[in-house]
CSV table of C-alpha atoms and ligand atoms in Angstrom, one decimal:
chain,number,residue,atom,x,y,z
I,1,MET,CA,31.6,-50.0,9.3
I,2,HIS,CA,32.0,-47.2,6.6
I,3,ASN,CA,34.6,-44.7,6.1
I,4,THR,CA,34.4,-41.8,8.6
I,5,PHE,CA,36.5,-39.3,6.8
I,6,LYS,CA,34.8,-36.0,7.1
I,7,ILE,CA,35.7,-32.5,5.9
I,8,MET,CA,32.2,-30.9,7.2
I,9,GLN,CA,30.7,-32.0,10.5
I,10,ARG,CA,27.3,-33.6,10.1
I,11,ASP,CA,25.0,-34.1,13.1
I,12,ALA,CA,21.8,-35.8,11.7
I,13,LEU,CA,22.7,-37.4,8.4
I,14,PRO,CA,24.8,-40.4,9.7
I,15,ALA,CA,21.9,-41.9,11.6
I,16,SER,CA,19.0,-40.8,9.4
I,17,ASP,CA,20.5,-41.9,6.1
I,18,PRO,CA,23.9,-43.8,6.4
I,19,ASP,CA,23.9,-44.5,2.6
I,20,ILE,CA,24.0,-40.8,1.6
I,21,ASP,CA,26.2,-40.1,4.7
I,22,LYS,CA,28.8,-42.6,3.3
I,23,ILE,CA,28.6,-41.1,-0.1
I,24,LEU,CA,29.3,-37.6,1.1
I,25,SER,CA,32.2,-39.0,3.1
I,26,GLU,CA,33.6,-40.9,0.2
I,27,GLU,CA,33.3,-37.8,-2.0
I,28,GLU,CA,35.0,-35.6,0.7
I,29,LYS,CA,38.0,-38.2,0.7
I,30,ARG,CA,38.0,-38.1,-3.1
I,31,GLN,CA,38.2,-34.4,-3.1
I,32,GLN,CA,40.9,-34.5,-0.3
I,33,GLU,CA,43.0,-37.0,-2.1
I,34,SER,CA,42.7,-35.9,-5.7
I,35,LEU,CA,44.3,-33.2,-7.9
I,36,ASN,CA,41.1,-31.6,-9.3
I,37,MET,CA,42.4,-30.1,-12.6
I,38,ILE,CA,38.7,-29.7,-14.1
I,39,ALA,CA,38.9,-26.2,-15.3
I,40,SER,CA,35.2,-25.4,-14.7
I,41,GLU,CA,35.3,-26.6,-10.9
I,42,ASN,CA,36.6,-25.0,-7.7
I,43,LEU,CA,36.5,-25.2,-3.9
I,44,VAL,CA,34.1,-22.9,-2.4
I,45,SER,CA,34.8,-21.5,1.2
I,46,LYS,CA,33.2,-22.9,4.3
I,47,ALA,CA,31.2,-19.8,4.5
I,48,VAL,CA,29.7,-20.4,1.1
I,49,LEU,CA,28.9,-24.0,2.1
I,50,GLU,CA,27.2,-22.9,5.3
I,51,ALA,CA,24.9,-20.4,3.4
I,52,GLN,CA,24.0,-23.0,0.8
I,53,GLY,CA,23.3,-25.7,3.4
I,54,SER,CA,21.0,-23.4,5.3
I,55,VAL,CA,17.2,-23.0,6.3
I,56,LEU,CA,16.7,-20.8,3.2
I,57,THR,CA,16.2,-23.9,1.3
I,58,ASN,CA,12.8,-24.1,3.1
I,59,LYS,CA,11.4,-20.8,1.5
I,60,TYR,CA,9.5,-20.3,-1.5
I,61,ALA,CA,9.9,-16.8,-3.0
I,62,GLU,CA,8.6,-16.6,-6.6
I,63,GLY,CA,9.0,-13.3,-7.8
I,64,TYR,CA,11.5,-10.6,-6.8
I,65,PRO,CA,12.3,-8.7,-3.6
I,66,GLY,CA,9.3,-6.7,-2.6
I,67,ALA,CA,7.1,-8.3,-5.1
I,68,ARG,CA,6.7,-12.1,-4.2
I,69,TYR,CA,3.9,-14.5,-4.5
I,70,TYR,CA,4.5,-15.7,-1.0
I,71,GLY,CA,4.4,-14.3,2.6
I,72,GLY,CA,7.3,-14.6,5.0
I,73,CYS,CA,9.9,-13.3,2.4
I,74,ALA,CA,11.3,-10.3,4.6
I,75,TRP,CA,14.7,-12.1,5.2
I,76,VAL,CA,15.1,-13.8,1.8
I,77,ASP,CA,14.4,-10.3,0.2
I,78,ARG,CA,17.2,-9.0,2.1
I,79,ALA,CA,19.5,-11.8,1.0
I,80,GLU,CA,18.6,-11.3,-2.7
I,81,ARG,CA,18.8,-7.5,-2.5
I,82,LEU,CA,22.3,-7.9,-0.9
I,83,ALA,CA,23.3,-10.4,-3.6
I,84,CYS,CA,22.1,-8.0,-6.4
I,85,GLU,CA,23.8,-4.9,-4.9
I,86,ARG,CA,27.1,-6.8,-4.5
I,87,ALA,CA,27.0,-8.3,-8.0
I,88,LYS,CA,26.3,-4.7,-9.4
I,89,GLU,CA,29.4,-3.4,-7.3
I,90,VAL,CA,31.6,-6.2,-8.2
I,91,PHE,CA,31.0,-6.2,-12.0
I,92,LYS,CA,30.0,-2.5,-12.2
I,93,ALA,CA,26.7,-3.3,-13.7
I,94,GLY,CA,23.5,-1.4,-14.0
I,95,HIS,CA,21.4,-4.5,-13.3
I,96,ALA,CA,21.9,-8.0,-11.9
I,97,ASN,CA,19.7,-11.0,-11.7
I,98,LEU,CA,20.9,-13.7,-9.4
I,99,GLN,CA,18.1,-16.1,-9.8
I,100,PRO,CA,19.4,-18.4,-12.8
I,101,HIS,CA,20.0,-21.9,-11.6
I,102,SER,CA,22.9,-22.4,-13.9
I,103,GLY,CA,24.8,-20.7,-16.9
I,104,ALA,CA,22.6,-22.6,-19.2
I,105,SER,CA,19.5,-21.1,-17.8
I,106,ALA,CA,21.0,-17.7,-17.7
I,107,ASN,CA,21.8,-18.0,-21.3
I,108,LEU,CA,18.2,-19.3,-22.3
I,109,ALA,CA,16.8,-16.5,-20.3
I,110,VAL,CA,18.8,-13.9,-22.5
I,111,PHE,CA,17.5,-15.7,-25.7
I,112,PHE,CA,14.0,-15.6,-24.4
I,113,ALA,CA,14.2,-12.0,-23.5
I,114,LEU,CA,15.7,-10.7,-26.8
I,115,LEU,CA,14.6,-13.2,-29.6
I,116,ASP,CA,11.6,-14.8,-31.1
I,117,PRO,CA,12.0,-18.5,-31.8
I,118,GLY,CA,13.4,-19.1,-35.3
I,119,GLU,CA,15.7,-15.8,-35.2
I,120,ARG,CA,19.4,-16.0,-36.1
I,121,ILE,CA,22.0,-16.5,-33.3
I,122,LEU,CA,25.9,-16.9,-34.0
I,123,GLY,CA,28.0,-18.5,-31.4
I,124,MET,CA,31.4,-20.3,-31.3
I,125,ASP,CA,31.5,-23.7,-32.6
I,126,LEU,CA,31.2,-26.4,-29.8
I,127,GLY,CA,34.0,-28.4,-31.4
I,128,HIS,CA,36.3,-25.3,-31.3
I,129,GLY,CA,35.8,-24.4,-27.6
I,130,GLY,CA,32.3,-23.0,-27.5
I,131,HIS,CA,29.5,-24.2,-25.4
I,132,LEU,CA,26.3,-26.3,-26.0
I,133,THR,CA,24.0,-23.4,-25.0
I,134,HIS,CA,25.5,-21.2,-27.7
I,135,GLY,CA,23.5,-22.7,-30.6
I,136,SER,CA,24.4,-26.4,-30.6
I,137,LYS,CA,22.0,-28.5,-32.7
I,138,VAL,CA,21.4,-30.9,-29.7
I,139,ASN,CA,20.6,-28.0,-27.2
I,140,ILE,CA,17.5,-25.8,-27.2
I,141,SER,CA,19.5,-23.0,-28.3
I,142,GLY,CA,20.0,-24.7,-31.5
I,143,ARG,CA,16.4,-26.2,-32.0
I,144,TYR,CA,14.3,-23.1,-31.1
I,145,TYR,CA,16.5,-20.5,-32.7
I,146,HIS,CA,18.3,-20.6,-36.1
I,147,SER,CA,21.8,-21.2,-35.1
I,148,PHE,CA,25.2,-20.7,-36.9
I,149,SER,CA,28.7,-20.9,-35.6
I,150,TYR,CA,32.2,-19.4,-36.1
I,151,GLY,CA,35.4,-21.1,-35.3
I,152,VAL,CA,39.0,-20.6,-34.8
I,153,ASP,CA,41.9,-20.1,-37.3
I,154,ARG,CA,43.1,-23.5,-38.5
I,155,GLY,CA,46.7,-22.6,-38.1
I,156,SER,CA,46.9,-20.8,-34.9
I,157,SER,CA,43.8,-22.0,-33.2
I,158,LEU,CA,43.1,-18.5,-32.2
I,159,LEU,CA,39.9,-16.6,-32.8
I,160,ASP,CA,40.4,-14.2,-35.7
I,161,LEU,CA,38.0,-11.4,-35.7
I,162,ASP,CA,38.5,-10.9,-39.5
I,163,GLN,CA,37.3,-14.4,-40.1
I,164,VAL,CA,34.4,-13.9,-37.4
I,165,ARG,CA,33.4,-10.8,-39.3
I,166,LYS,CA,32.8,-12.8,-42.5
I,167,LYS,CA,30.5,-15.1,-40.7
I,168,VAL,CA,28.8,-12.2,-39.2
I,169,GLN,CA,28.2,-10.4,-42.5
I,170,GLU,CA,27.0,-13.8,-44.1
I,171,VAL,CA,24.6,-14.7,-41.3
I,172,LYS,CA,23.4,-11.3,-40.2
I,173,PRO,CA,22.4,-12.7,-36.8
I,174,LYS,CA,20.1,-10.9,-34.3
I,175,LEU,CA,22.3,-12.1,-31.5
I,176,ILE,CA,26.1,-12.7,-31.3
I,177,ILE,CA,27.3,-14.8,-28.4
I,178,ALA,CA,31.0,-14.2,-27.4
I,179,GLY,CA,32.6,-16.6,-24.8
I,180,ALA,CA,33.9,-20.1,-24.6
I,181,SER,CA,34.1,-23.3,-22.5
I,182,SER,CA,37.4,-24.4,-23.7
I,183,TYR,CA,39.7,-21.6,-25.1
I,184,PRO,CA,42.7,-20.6,-23.1
I,185,ARG,CA,43.1,-17.1,-24.6
I,186,LEU,CA,41.7,-13.7,-23.8
I,187,ILE,CA,38.7,-13.0,-26.1
I,188,ASP,CA,38.4,-9.5,-27.4
I,189,PHE,CA,34.9,-8.9,-26.4
I,190,ARG,CA,35.1,-5.3,-27.5
I,191,GLY,CA,36.0,-6.3,-31.0
I,192,PHE,CA,32.8,-8.7,-30.9
I,193,LYS,CA,30.8,-5.6,-29.9
I,194,ASP,CA,32.1,-3.7,-33.0
I,195,LEU,CA,31.1,-6.8,-35.1
I,196,ALA,CA,27.7,-6.8,-33.6
I,197,GLU,CA,27.1,-3.1,-34.3
I,198,GLU,CA,28.1,-3.5,-37.9
I,199,VAL,CA,25.0,-5.6,-38.4
I,200,GLY,CA,22.7,-4.2,-35.7
I,201,ALA,CA,23.0,-7.5,-33.6
I,202,TYR,CA,22.8,-7.7,-29.7
I,203,LEU,CA,26.0,-8.9,-28.1
I,204,LEU,CA,25.8,-11.5,-25.3
I,205,VAL,CA,29.0,-12.2,-23.6
I,206,ASP,CA,29.1,-15.5,-21.7
I,207,MET,CA,32.1,-15.2,-19.2
I,208,ALA,CA,31.2,-18.3,-17.3
I,209,HIS,CA,34.8,-19.4,-17.4
I,210,THR,CA,36.5,-16.1,-16.6
I,211,ALA,CA,34.2,-14.2,-14.2
I,212,GLY,CA,36.7,-14.4,-11.4
I,213,PHE,CA,39.3,-12.6,-13.3
I,214,VAL,CA,36.8,-9.9,-14.3
I,215,ALA,CA,35.7,-9.6,-10.7
I,216,ALA,CA,39.4,-9.2,-9.6
I,217,GLY,CA,40.0,-6.6,-12.3
I,218,LEU,CA,42.5,-8.9,-14.0
I,219,HIS,CA,40.6,-9.2,-17.2
I,220,PRO,CA,38.6,-6.5,-19.2
I,221,ASN,CA,35.1,-6.2,-17.9
I,222,PRO,CA,32.6,-6.7,-20.8
I,223,VAL,CA,29.8,-5.4,-18.9
I,224,HIS,CA,30.3,-1.8,-19.9
I,225,PHE,CA,29.7,-2.3,-23.7
I,226,SER,CA,28.0,-5.6,-24.0
I,227,ASP,CA,24.1,-5.8,-24.2
I,228,LEU,CA,24.1,-8.5,-21.6
I,229,VAL,CA,26.6,-10.6,-19.9
I,230,THR,CA,26.0,-14.2,-18.4
I,231,ALA,CA,28.3,-16.2,-16.0
I,232,THR,CA,28.3,-19.1,-13.7
I,233,THR,CA,29.1,-18.4,-10.2
I,234,HIS,CA,30.9,-21.7,-9.5
I,235,LYS,CA,33.9,-21.8,-11.8
I,236,THR,CA,36.8,-19.2,-11.5
I,237,PHE,CA,34.5,-17.0,-9.6
I,238,ARG,CA,34.6,-19.5,-6.6
I,239,GLY,CA,31.0,-19.4,-5.5
I,240,PRO,CA,28.0,-21.8,-5.2
I,241,ARG,CA,26.8,-23.7,-8.2
I,242,GLY,CA,24.6,-21.3,-10.2
I,243,GLY,CA,24.3,-18.6,-12.8
I,244,LEU,CA,23.7,-14.8,-13.0
I,245,ILE,CA,22.9,-12.1,-15.7
I,246,LEU,CA,24.4,-8.8,-15.7
I,247,GLY,CA,23.5,-5.9,-17.9
I,248,GLN,CA,22.6,-2.2,-18.5
I,249,GLU,CA,19.6,-0.9,-16.5
I,250,LYS,CA,17.6,-0.6,-19.7
I,251,TYR,CA,17.4,-4.5,-19.8
I,252,ALA,CA,16.3,-5.0,-16.2
I,253,SER,CA,12.6,-5.5,-16.7
I,254,LEU,CA,13.0,-7.8,-20.0
I,255,ILE,CA,15.6,-10.1,-18.2
I,256,ASP,CA,13.7,-10.2,-14.9
I,257,LYS,CA,10.5,-11.2,-16.7
I,258,ALA,CA,12.5,-13.8,-18.9
I,259,VAL,CA,13.9,-15.4,-15.7
I,260,PHE,CA,10.6,-15.4,-13.8
I,261,PRO,CA,7.9,-16.2,-14.7
I,262,GLY,CA,9.3,-16.9,-18.3
I,263,LEU,CA,11.8,-19.6,-17.5
I,264,GLN,CA,12.1,-20.6,-13.8
I,265,GLY,CA,9.9,-21.2,-10.9
I,266,GLY,CA,11.0,-20.5,-7.3
I,267,PRO,CA,14.4,-19.2,-6.9
I,268,LEU,CA,16.9,-21.3,-4.8
I,269,MET,CA,17.2,-18.8,-1.9
I,270,HIS,CA,19.9,-20.7,-0.1
I,271,ILE,CA,22.1,-20.4,-3.3
I,272,ILE,CA,21.5,-16.8,-3.8
I,273,ALA,CA,22.5,-16.2,-0.2
I,274,ALA,CA,25.6,-18.2,-0.9
I,275,LYS,CA,26.1,-16.1,-4.1
I,276,ALA,CA,25.9,-13.1,-1.9
I,277,VAL,CA,28.7,-14.5,0.4
I,278,ALA,CA,30.9,-15.4,-2.4
I,279,LEU,CA,30.3,-11.8,-3.8
I,280,LYS,CA,31.5,-10.4,-0.6
I,281,GLU,CA,34.6,-12.5,-0.7
I,282,ALA,CA,35.2,-11.3,-4.2
I,283,GLN,CA,35.5,-7.7,-2.7
I,284,GLN,CA,38.4,-8.7,-0.4
I,285,PRO,CA,42.1,-8.0,-1.3
I,286,SER,CA,42.7,-11.7,-0.8
I,287,TYR,CA,40.6,-12.3,-3.8
I,288,ILE,CA,42.6,-10.5,-6.2
I,289,LYS,CA,45.6,-12.4,-4.8
I,290,TYR,CA,44.0,-15.6,-5.4
I,291,GLN,CA,42.9,-14.8,-9.0
I,292,LYS,CA,46.3,-13.7,-9.7
I,293,SER,CA,47.8,-16.9,-8.5
I,294,VAL,CA,45.2,-19.0,-10.6
I,295,LEU,CA,46.6,-17.2,-13.8
I,296,ASN,CA,50.3,-17.6,-12.6
I,297,ASN,CA,49.8,-21.1,-11.9
I,298,ALA,CA,48.1,-21.7,-15.3
I,299,LYS,CA,51.2,-20.1,-17.0
I,300,ALA,CA,53.5,-22.2,-14.9
I,301,LEU,CA,51.6,-25.5,-15.9
I,302,ALA,CA,51.6,-24.4,-19.5
I,303,ARG,CA,55.4,-23.9,-19.4
I,304,ALA,CA,56.0,-27.1,-17.5
I,305,MET,CA,54.0,-29.1,-20.0
I,306,THR,CA,55.7,-27.5,-23.0
I,307,ASP,CA,59.0,-28.5,-21.5
I,308,LEU,CA,57.8,-32.0,-21.5
I,309,ASP,CA,57.1,-31.9,-25.1
I,310,PHE,CA,53.4,-31.5,-24.7
I,311,ASN,CA,51.8,-29.5,-27.6
I,312,LEU,CA,49.3,-26.8,-26.2
I,313,VAL,CA,46.5,-25.5,-28.3
I,314,THR,CA,47.3,-21.9,-29.0
I,315,GLY,CA,50.8,-22.3,-27.6
I,316,GLY,CA,49.9,-21.3,-24.0
I,317,THR,CA,47.4,-19.5,-21.9
I,318,ASP,CA,46.0,-16.2,-20.6
I,319,THR,CA,43.5,-17.9,-18.5
I,320,HIS,CA,43.0,-20.8,-16.0
I,321,GLN,CA,42.9,-23.3,-18.8
I,322,VAL,CA,45.6,-25.2,-20.5
I,323,LEU,CA,44.3,-27.2,-23.5
I,324,VAL,CA,46.7,-30.0,-24.4
I,325,ASP,CA,46.7,-31.6,-28.0
I,326,LEU,CA,48.0,-35.3,-27.2
I,327,ARG,CA,48.5,-36.5,-30.8
I,328,ASN,CA,52.3,-36.5,-30.5
I,329,LYS,CA,52.1,-38.5,-27.3
I,330,PHE,CA,50.1,-41.4,-29.2
I,331,VAL,CA,47.2,-41.3,-26.4
I,332,SER,CA,43.7,-40.3,-26.9
I,333,GLY,CA,42.0,-37.8,-24.6
I,334,LEU,CA,39.8,-40.6,-23.2
I,335,GLU,CA,42.8,-42.8,-22.4
I,336,ALA,CA,44.5,-40.0,-20.8
I,337,GLU,CA,41.5,-39.2,-18.7
I,338,LYS,CA,41.0,-42.8,-17.6
I,339,ALA,CA,44.8,-43.3,-16.8
I,340,LEU,CA,44.8,-39.9,-14.8
I,341,GLU,CA,41.7,-40.9,-13.0
I,342,GLN,CA,43.6,-44.0,-11.8
I,343,VAL,CA,46.2,-41.9,-10.1
I,344,ASN,CA,43.6,-39.4,-8.7
I,345,ILE,CA,44.2,-36.7,-11.2
I,346,SER,CA,40.9,-35.5,-12.5
I,347,VAL,CA,40.9,-33.8,-15.9
I,348,ASN,CA,38.5,-33.9,-18.9
I,349,LYS,CA,39.0,-35.2,-22.3
I,350,ASN,CA,38.4,-32.4,-24.7
I,351,ALA,CA,38.2,-31.9,-28.4
I,352,ILE,CA,41.0,-29.8,-30.1
I,353,PRO,CA,40.1,-27.4,-32.9
I,354,TYR,CA,39.6,-29.3,-36.2
I,355,ASP,CA,39.9,-32.5,-34.2
I,356,PRO,CA,40.4,-35.6,-36.5
I,357,ARG,CA,38.9,-37.8,-33.7
I,358,GLY,CA,35.2,-37.9,-32.4
I,359,PRO,CA,33.8,-36.0,-29.4
I,360,TYR,CA,33.6,-39.2,-27.2
I,361,ASP,CA,37.3,-40.0,-27.6
I,362,PRO,CA,38.9,-36.6,-28.7
I,363,SER,CA,42.5,-35.7,-29.1
I,364,GLY,CA,42.9,-33.6,-26.1
I,365,ILE,CA,42.5,-32.9,-22.4
I,366,ARG,CA,41.7,-29.6,-20.8
I,367,LEU,CA,43.6,-28.7,-17.5
I,368,GLY,CA,42.6,-26.1,-15.0
I,369,THR,CA,44.2,-24.4,-12.0
I,370,PRO,CA,41.3,-22.7,-9.9
I,371,THR,CA,40.9,-25.8,-7.5
I,372,LEU,CA,44.7,-26.4,-7.1
I,373,THR,CA,45.2,-22.7,-6.3
I,374,SER,CA,42.3,-22.7,-3.7
I,375,ARG,CA,44.3,-25.4,-2.0
I,376,GLY,CA,47.3,-23.1,-1.8
I,377,MET,CA,49.5,-24.7,-4.4
I,378,ASN,CA,51.9,-22.5,-6.4
I,379,PRO,CA,54.2,-22.8,-9.6
I,380,GLN,CA,56.5,-25.4,-7.9
I,381,GLN,CA,53.5,-27.8,-7.5
I,382,MET,CA,52.5,-27.0,-11.1
I,383,HIS,CA,55.9,-28.3,-12.3
I,384,GLU,CA,55.6,-31.4,-10.1
I,385,ILE,CA,51.9,-32.1,-11.4
I,386,ALA,CA,53.1,-31.8,-15.1
I,387,SER,CA,55.7,-34.4,-14.5
I,388,LEU,CA,53.0,-36.7,-12.7
I,389,ILE,CA,50.9,-36.3,-15.7
I,390,GLU,CA,53.7,-37.3,-18.1
I,391,GLU,CA,54.7,-40.2,-16.1
I,392,THR,CA,51.1,-41.4,-15.7
I,393,LEU,CA,50.7,-41.3,-19.6
I,394,VAL,CA,54.0,-43.2,-20.1
I,395,SER,CA,53.1,-45.8,-17.3
I,396,ARG,CA,49.5,-46.1,-18.2
I,397,ASP,CA,49.7,-50.0,-19.0
I,398,SER,CA,51.6,-50.6,-15.7
I,399,PRO,CA,49.3,-51.1,-12.7
I,400,GLU,CA,52.4,-51.0,-10.5
I,401,GLY,CA,53.7,-47.9,-11.9
I,402,LEU,CA,50.3,-46.2,-11.6
I,403,GLY,CA,50.0,-47.4,-7.9
I,404,LYS,CA,53.3,-45.6,-7.1
I,405,ILE,CA,52.2,-42.4,-8.9
I,406,LYS,CA,48.9,-42.4,-7.1
I,407,GLN,CA,50.6,-42.5,-3.7
I,408,ARG,CA,52.7,-39.5,-4.7
I,409,VAL,CA,49.6,-37.8,-5.7
I,410,ILE,CA,47.9,-38.5,-2.5
I,411,ASN,CA,51.0,-37.3,-0.5
I,412,LEU,CA,51.0,-34.0,-2.4
I,413,CYS,CA,47.3,-33.6,-1.8
I,414,LEU,CA,47.7,-34.0,1.9
I,415,GLU,CA,50.3,-31.3,2.0
I,416,PHE,CA,47.7,-29.0,0.7
I,417,PRO,CA,44.6,-30.1,2.4
I,418,VAL,CA,41.2,-28.8,1.4
I,419,TYR,CA,39.2,-26.6,4.0
I,420,SER,CA,42.6,-26.4,6.2
I,421,HIS,CA,41.8,-22.8,7.3
B,501,LIG,N1,30.5,-28.0,-18.3
B,501,LIG,C1,31.1,-26.7,-18.3
B,501,LIG,C2,32.7,-26.9,-18.6
B,501,LIG,O1,33.3,-27.6,-18.1
B,501,LIG,O2,33.3,-25.9,-19.3
B,501,LIG,C3,30.5,-25.7,-19.1
B,501,LIG,O3,29.2,-25.7,-18.9
């Protein structure tokens, strides 16, 4: 007899595939009973889940609305048109492509549209908070293009555009990528545009982590002045797993051709419909309230961690992320991640800028507030969670101590159930 805990009712699966049904139940229980502080994750609405788990998965629709390689596309055409129109409204963009399966493929489509193999790109160093797809040598972006990187200031851990300018002038890239995976501060995308103009480069802004704040009008919108903007739809934006590309109308045909037939085959129409649902949610007043709470919670968490003598990279946050340098706590990022996992707190180990340790066991952890906020938590819980983190690290060698903390974590989670509305 397996665990029967369920968030979503399933009719056919329990009998047809009890193994997978059990895995889903266990994962639902894990999500219900864990504090998910992975900064790149969130909790989508039931409406998004329903669109995502719909019959649209049955449909092939290579091409674009009105110009498909398959018959029977009338309804999926409507879904994709709605998604594109809503994306253009939400982000005030001239053009939107909702087909990228992920942020990684959205970025690759932009490179494919604008560059020839071997041309120069300049992105943020992965070890300083950049992303694999911004030119890392182990990624296609660093193998097919001639990639260079800029970093953050050694003293402040902040991006200093004067230092970036030196790199831009030295490299003279054809494309500059602005945007980060673990950088807790606002990025001056407008400043990056000025740097790009100085050398005649394109500017790609990858706002995967902060798209929710841009959609809510809480962070400056880079769509107006960048050449192209990519994002994922599943992080702060709180939609289904996937990517999108936004840009001025003049790039429409280049981008559409790069995504299909350049890079991808059939679009995932169930995901595109779910993106449309999330985009509609992003137009509701409650969405702005939600995104404000994500930011307030991150600030509260940063304050509480600082009060407990944790060192924060850059000293605080303007986003949903809090990047903790653990060196003064004499625990590594991997040890912290493992200890926290034992008490049902999910975080990821993370490099800090100029990290003296290696990438598999770096000196930091990255914390995020989007999922906690989606559960309805507020600054009071952020203080409680900071204490739980501190106590876990102190008690990491005591199974009994960790057991007690885990029970407190579960109790807190059950006060803020997932999918309670
Ligand atoms: N893996 C994502 C993150 O955690 O930031 C980026 O792709």
